[in-house]
Coordinates of C-alpha atoms and ligand atoms in Angstrom, one line a residue:
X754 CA 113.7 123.8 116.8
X755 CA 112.8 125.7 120.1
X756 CA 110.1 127.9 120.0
X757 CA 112.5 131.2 120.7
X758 CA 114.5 130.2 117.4
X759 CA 114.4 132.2 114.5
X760 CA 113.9 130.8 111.3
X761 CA 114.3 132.5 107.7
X762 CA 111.4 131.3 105.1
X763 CA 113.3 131.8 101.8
X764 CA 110.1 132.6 98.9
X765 CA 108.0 133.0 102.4
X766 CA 104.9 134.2 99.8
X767 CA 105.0 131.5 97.1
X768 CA 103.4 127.8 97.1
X769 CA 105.5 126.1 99.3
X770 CA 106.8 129.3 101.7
X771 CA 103.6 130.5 102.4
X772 CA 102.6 126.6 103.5
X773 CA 106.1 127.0 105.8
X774 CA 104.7 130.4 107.3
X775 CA 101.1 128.6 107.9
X776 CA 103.0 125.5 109.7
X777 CA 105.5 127.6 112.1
X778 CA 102.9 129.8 112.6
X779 CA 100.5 127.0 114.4
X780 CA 103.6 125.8 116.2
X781 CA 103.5 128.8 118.0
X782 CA 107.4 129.9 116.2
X783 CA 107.6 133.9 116.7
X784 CA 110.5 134.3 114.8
X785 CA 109.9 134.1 111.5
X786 CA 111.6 136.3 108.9
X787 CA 110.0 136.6 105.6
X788 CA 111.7 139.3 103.9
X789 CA 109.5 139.7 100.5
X790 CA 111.6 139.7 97.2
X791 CA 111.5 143.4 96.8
X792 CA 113.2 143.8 100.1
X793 CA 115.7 140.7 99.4
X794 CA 116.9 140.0 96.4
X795 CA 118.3 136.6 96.8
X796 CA 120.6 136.9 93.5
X797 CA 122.4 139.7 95.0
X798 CA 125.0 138.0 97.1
X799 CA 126.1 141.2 98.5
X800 CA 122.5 141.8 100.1
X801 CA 122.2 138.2 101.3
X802 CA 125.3 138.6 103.3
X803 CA 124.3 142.0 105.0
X804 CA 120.9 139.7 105.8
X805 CA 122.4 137.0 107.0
X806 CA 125.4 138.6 109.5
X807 CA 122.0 141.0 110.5
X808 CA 119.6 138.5 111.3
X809 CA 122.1 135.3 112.4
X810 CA 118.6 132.8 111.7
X811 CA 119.2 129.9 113.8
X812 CA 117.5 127.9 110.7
X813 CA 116.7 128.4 107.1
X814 CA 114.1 126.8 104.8
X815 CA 115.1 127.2 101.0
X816 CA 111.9 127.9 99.4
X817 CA 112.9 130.5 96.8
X818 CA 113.6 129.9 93.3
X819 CA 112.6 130.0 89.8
X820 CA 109.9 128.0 89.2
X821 CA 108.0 127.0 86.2
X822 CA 106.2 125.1 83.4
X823 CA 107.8 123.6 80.1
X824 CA 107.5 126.9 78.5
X825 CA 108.9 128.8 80.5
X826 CA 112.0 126.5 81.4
X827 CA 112.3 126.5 77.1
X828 CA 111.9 130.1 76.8
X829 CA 113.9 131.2 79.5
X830 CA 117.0 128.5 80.3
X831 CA 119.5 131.0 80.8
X832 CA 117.3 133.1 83.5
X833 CA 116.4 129.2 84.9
X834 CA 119.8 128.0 85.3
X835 CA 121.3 131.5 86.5
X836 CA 119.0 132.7 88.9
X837 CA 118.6 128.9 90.6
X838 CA 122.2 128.8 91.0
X839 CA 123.1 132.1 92.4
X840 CA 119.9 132.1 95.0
X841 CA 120.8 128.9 96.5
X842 CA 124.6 129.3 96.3
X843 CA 123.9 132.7 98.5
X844 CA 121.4 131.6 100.8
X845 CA 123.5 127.9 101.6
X846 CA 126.9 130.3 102.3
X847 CA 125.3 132.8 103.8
X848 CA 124.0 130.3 106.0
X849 CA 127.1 128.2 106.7
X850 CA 128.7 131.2 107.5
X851 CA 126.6 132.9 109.4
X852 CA 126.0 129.9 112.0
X853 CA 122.4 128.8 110.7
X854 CA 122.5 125.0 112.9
X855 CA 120.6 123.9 109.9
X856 CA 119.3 124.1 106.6
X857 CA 116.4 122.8 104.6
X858 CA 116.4 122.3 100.7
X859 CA 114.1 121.7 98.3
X860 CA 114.9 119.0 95.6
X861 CA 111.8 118.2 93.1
X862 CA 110.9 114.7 92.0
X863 CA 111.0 116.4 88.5
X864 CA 115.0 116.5 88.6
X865 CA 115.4 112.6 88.5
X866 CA 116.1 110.9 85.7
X867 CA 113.8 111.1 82.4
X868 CA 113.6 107.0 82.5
X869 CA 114.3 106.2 86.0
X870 CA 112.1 103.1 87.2
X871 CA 108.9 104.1 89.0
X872 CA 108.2 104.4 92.4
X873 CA 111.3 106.9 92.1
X874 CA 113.6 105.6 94.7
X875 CA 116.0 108.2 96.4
X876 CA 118.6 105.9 94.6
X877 CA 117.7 106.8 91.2
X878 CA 119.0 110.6 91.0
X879 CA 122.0 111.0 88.5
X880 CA 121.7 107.4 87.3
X881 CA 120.3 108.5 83.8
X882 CA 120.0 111.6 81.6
X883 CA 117.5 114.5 82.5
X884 CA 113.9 115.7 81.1
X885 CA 115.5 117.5 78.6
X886 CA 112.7 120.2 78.7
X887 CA 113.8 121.3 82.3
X888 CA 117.1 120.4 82.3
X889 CA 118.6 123.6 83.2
X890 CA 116.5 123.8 86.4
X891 CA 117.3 120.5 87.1
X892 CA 120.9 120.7 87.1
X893 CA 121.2 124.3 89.1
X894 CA 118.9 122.0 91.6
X895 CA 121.1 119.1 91.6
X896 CA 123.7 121.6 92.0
X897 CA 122.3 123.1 95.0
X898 CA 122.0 119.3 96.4
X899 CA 125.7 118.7 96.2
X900 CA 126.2 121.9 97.8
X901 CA 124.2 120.6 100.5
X902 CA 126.1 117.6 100.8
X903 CA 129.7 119.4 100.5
X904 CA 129.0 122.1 103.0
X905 CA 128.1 118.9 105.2
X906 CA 131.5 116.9 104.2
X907 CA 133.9 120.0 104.3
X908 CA 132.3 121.8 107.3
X909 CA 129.6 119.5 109.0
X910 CA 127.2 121.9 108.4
X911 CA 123.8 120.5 108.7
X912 CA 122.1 120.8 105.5
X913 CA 119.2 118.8 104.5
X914 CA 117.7 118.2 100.7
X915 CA 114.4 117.0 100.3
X916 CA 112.1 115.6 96.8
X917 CA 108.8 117.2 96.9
X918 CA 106.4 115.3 93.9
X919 CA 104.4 118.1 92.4
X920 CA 102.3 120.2 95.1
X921 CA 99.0 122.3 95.2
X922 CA 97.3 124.4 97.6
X923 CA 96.4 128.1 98.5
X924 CA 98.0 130.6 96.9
X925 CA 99.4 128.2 94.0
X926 CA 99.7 129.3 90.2
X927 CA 96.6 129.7 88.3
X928 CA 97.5 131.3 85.5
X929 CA 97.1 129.2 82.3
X930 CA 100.2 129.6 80.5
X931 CA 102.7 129.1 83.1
X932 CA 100.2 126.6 85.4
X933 CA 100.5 123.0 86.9
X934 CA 98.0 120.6 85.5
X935 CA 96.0 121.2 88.9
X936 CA 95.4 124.4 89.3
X937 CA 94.7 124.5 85.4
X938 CA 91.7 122.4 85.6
X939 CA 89.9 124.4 88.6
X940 CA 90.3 127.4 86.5
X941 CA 89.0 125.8 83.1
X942 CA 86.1 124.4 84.9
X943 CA 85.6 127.3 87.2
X944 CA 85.2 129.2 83.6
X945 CA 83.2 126.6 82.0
X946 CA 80.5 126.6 84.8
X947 CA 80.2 130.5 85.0
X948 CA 80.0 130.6 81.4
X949 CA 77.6 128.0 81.2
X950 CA 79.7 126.0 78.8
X951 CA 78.3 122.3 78.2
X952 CA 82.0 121.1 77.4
X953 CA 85.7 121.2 79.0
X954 CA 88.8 119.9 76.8
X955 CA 91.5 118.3 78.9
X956 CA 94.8 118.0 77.2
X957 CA 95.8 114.5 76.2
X958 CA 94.3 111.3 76.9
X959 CA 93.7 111.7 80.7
X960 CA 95.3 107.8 81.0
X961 CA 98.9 109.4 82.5
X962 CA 98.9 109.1 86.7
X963 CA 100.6 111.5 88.5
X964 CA 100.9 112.1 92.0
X965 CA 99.5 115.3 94.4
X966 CA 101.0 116.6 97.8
X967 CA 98.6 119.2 99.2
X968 CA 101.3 122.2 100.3
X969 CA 100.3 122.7 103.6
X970 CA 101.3 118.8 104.0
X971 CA 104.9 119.3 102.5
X972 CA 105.2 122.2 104.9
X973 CA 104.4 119.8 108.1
X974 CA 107.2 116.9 106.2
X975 CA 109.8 119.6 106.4
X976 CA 109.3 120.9 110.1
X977 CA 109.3 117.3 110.7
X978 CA 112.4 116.8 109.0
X979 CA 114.2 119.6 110.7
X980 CA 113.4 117.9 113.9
X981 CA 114.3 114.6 113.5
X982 CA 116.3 114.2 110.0
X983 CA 120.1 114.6 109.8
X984 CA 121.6 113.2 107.0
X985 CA 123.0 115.0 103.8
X986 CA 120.8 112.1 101.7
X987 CA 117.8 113.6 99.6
X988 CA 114.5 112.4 101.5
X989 CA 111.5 111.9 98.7
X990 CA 108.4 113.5 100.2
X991 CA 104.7 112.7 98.5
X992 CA 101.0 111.1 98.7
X993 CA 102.5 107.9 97.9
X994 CA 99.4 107.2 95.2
X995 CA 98.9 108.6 92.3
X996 CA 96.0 109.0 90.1
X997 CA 94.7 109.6 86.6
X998 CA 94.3 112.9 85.1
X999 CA 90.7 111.9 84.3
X1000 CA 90.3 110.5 87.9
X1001 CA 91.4 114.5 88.6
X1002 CA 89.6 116.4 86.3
X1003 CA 86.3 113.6 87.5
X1004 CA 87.2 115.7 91.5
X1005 CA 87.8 118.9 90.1
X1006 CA 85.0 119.1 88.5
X1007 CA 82.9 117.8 91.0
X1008 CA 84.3 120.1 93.3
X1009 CA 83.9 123.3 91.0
X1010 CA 80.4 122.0 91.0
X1011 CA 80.5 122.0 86.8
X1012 CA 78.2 119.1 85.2
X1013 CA 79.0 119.7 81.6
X1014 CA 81.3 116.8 79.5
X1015 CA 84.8 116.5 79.8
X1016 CA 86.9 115.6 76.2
X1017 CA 89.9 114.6 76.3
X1018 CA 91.9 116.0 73.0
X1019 CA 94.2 112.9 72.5
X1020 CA 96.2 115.3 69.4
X1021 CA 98.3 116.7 72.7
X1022 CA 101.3 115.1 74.3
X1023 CA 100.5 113.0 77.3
X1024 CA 103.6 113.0 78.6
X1025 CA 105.9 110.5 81.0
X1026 CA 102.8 107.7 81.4
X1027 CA 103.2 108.0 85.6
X1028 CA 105.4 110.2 87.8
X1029 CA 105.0 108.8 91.6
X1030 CA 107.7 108.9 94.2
X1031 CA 108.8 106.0 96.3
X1032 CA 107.6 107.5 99.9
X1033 CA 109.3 104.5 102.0
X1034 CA 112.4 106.5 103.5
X1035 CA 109.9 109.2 105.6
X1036 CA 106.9 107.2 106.0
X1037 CA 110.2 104.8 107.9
X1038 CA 110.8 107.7 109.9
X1039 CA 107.1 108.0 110.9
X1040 CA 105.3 110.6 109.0
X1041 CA 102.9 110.3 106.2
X1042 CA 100.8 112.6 103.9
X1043 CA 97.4 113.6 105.4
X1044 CA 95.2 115.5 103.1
X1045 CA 92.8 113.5 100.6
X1046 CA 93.3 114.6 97.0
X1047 CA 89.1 115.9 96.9
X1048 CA 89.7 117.9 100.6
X1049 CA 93.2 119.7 99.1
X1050 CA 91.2 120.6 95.6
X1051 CA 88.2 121.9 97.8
X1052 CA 90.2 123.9 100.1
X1053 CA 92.4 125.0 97.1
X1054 CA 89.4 126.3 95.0
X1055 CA 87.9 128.1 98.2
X1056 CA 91.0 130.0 97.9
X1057 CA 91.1 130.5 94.7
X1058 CA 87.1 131.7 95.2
X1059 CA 88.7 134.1 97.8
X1060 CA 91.4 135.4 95.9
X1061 CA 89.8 135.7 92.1
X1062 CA 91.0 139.6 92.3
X1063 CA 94.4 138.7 93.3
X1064 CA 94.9 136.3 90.6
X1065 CA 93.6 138.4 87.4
X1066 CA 96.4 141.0 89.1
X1067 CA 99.1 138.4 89.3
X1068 CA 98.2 137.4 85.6
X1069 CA 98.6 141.0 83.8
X1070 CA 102.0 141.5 85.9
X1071 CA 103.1 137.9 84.5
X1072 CA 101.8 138.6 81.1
X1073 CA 104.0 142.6 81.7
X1074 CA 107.1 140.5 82.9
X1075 CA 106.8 137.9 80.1
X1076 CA 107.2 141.4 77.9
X1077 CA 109.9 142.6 79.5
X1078 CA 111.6 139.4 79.1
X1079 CA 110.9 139.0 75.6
X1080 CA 112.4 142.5 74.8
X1081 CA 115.7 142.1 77.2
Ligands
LIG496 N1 105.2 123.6 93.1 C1 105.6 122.4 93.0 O1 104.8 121.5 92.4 C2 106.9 121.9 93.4 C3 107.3 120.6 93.3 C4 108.5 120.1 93.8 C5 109.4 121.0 94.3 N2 109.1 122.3 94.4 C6 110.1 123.3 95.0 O2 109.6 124.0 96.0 C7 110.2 125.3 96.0 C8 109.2 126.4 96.1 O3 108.3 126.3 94.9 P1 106.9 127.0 94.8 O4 106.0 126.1 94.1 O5 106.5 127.5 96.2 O6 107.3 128.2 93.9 P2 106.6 129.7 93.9 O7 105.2 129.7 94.4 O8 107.0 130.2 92.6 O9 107.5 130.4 95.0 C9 108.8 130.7 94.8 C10 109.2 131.9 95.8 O10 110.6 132.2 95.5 C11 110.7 133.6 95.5 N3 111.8 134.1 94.6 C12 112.0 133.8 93.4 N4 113.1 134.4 93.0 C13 113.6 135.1 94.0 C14 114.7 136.0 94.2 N5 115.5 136.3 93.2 N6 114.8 136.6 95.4 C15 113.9 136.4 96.4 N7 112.9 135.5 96.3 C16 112.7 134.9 95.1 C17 109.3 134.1 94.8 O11 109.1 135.4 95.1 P3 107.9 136.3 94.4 O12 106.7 135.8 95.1 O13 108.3 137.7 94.6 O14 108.0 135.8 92.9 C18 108.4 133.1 95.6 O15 108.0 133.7 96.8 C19 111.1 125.4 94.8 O16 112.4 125.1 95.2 C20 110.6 124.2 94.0 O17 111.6 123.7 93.2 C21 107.9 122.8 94.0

């Protein structure tokens, strides 16, 4: 990418796009569009066409689309499966069409297969049957793969696809109904040392390992992979370790400062015992994960410190939208 370039961050103030925006910005890119979702709809295919033959981005990272927790993928599978497919079908036209020289999408190590052996190997997607609890997100994103990899075969567009295992960082989710198992914990115990609480219950037994990518390391994979990867193959990107959910809620709450005892209530699901991806194929290509798991929870809760008034805001417009969508 040359640094006169412009480059579209699609979901530029989520997770992952607000990592993106960090990562171009201290690569000294100018160009970065980052229309918010009010201004860009990115289901209206209409308005992503006026966008695209506007702006002409050189490149596009995909980092829009509906994300969410069990509940919310059981809740709301229509809105899941609809709005995933229409975004990404949009932006990856749009793109094509328009003359983007390349695109970057975003996979999740949650779409492989329910049973697929661990390390997940780039070789295990569509070898088995899905999670069934997010199965309609993980088919619009498998979908949005083999777009990827058609748009390359038909038209030798360059389209990438990359696996991201789960990620945490500024700006992530804290709310606890719709929350990853991260951000979750900093709250609780964030709440259990202001309160003065003596105890902290952990769902489950705290025995299942998962693994953690800080964001703003993602963000650094993909700029590397927009310089130097090619091929329409998916690309897994994590840690490459994983760790106990005791062994996490042990740095959370040694981070959160919080002294009380942690019980784990072993009457809740555990879930899949580990989740780690097989990080072989990039670390080949030269690039590995740089943030330890207790300096990515440190800088994540300093955030969160910062940002306490923007997250009790985000949590009554989540709770107001969860109405709406209960009554449409
Ligand atoms: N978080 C993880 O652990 C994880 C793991 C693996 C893969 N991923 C992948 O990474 C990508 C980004 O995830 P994230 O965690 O950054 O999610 P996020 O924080 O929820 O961000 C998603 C972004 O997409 C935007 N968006 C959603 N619907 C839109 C629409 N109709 N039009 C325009 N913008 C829209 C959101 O806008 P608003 O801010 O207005 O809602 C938000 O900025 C996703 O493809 C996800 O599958 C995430």
């Amino acid at each position: 990418m040359n640094q006169d370039a412009s480059i579209f961050v699609a979901g530029a103030r989520g997770l992952v796009g607000s990592a993106i925006g960090r990562a171009l910005a201290a690569r000294g890119f100018k160009r970065v569009l980052t229309p918010s979702r009010s201004a860009l709809d990115l289901r209206d295919r209409a308005a992503v066409d006026r966008f695209f033959t506007a702006e002409r981005p050189d490149y596009v990272f995909m980092a829009a689309a509906k994300v969410g927790g069990i509940v919310a993928n059981d809740t709301y599978p229509a809105d899941f499966i609809r709005d995933n497919l229409e975004i990404q079908t949009n932006v990856i036209d749009a793109a094509y069409r328009s003359g983007t020289r390349k695109l970057c999408f975003l996979g999740s190590s949650c779409i492989y297969p329910r049973l697929a052996p661990q390390p997940l190997n780039e070789a295990s997607l569509l070898t088995g049957p899905l999670e069934p609890t997010n199965q309609w997100y993980a088919v619009a994103k498998i979908a949005g793969i083999k777009m990827c990899q058609a748009y390359a075969l038909q038209h030798g567009f360059n389209a990438i696809s990359v696996m991201p295992t789960n990620l945490y960082g500024p700006g992530d989710n804290f709310d606890l109904q719709t929350s990853h198992v991260l951000p979750a914990l900093l709250r609780k115990f964030h709440a259990a040392k202001e309160s003065g609480s003596g105890e902290v219950t952990v769902w489950g037994s705290g025995t299942p390992r998962r693994e953690f990518l800080y964001a703003d390391d993602l963000a650094d994979a993909l700029c590397f992979l927009m310089e130097r990867y090619d091929s329409p193959e998916i690309i897994n990107v994590g840690w490459g370790e994983d760790v106990t959910i005791a062994e996490l809620a042990e740095i959370v709450a040694a981070t959160v400062g919080y002294r009380g005892a942690i019980v784990y209530d072993r009457s809740k699901p555990d879930g899949t015992p580990r989740k780690l991806l097989d990080v072989g194929k990039i670390a080949t290509l030269g690039w590995r994960a740089r943030t330890r798991l207790p300096d990515g929870v440190r800088a994540t809760y300093d955030w969160y410190l910062a940002n306490l008034k923007h997250v009790a805001r985000s949590d009554a417009q989540k709770t107001l939208e969860s109405q709406r969508s209960c009554r449409d």
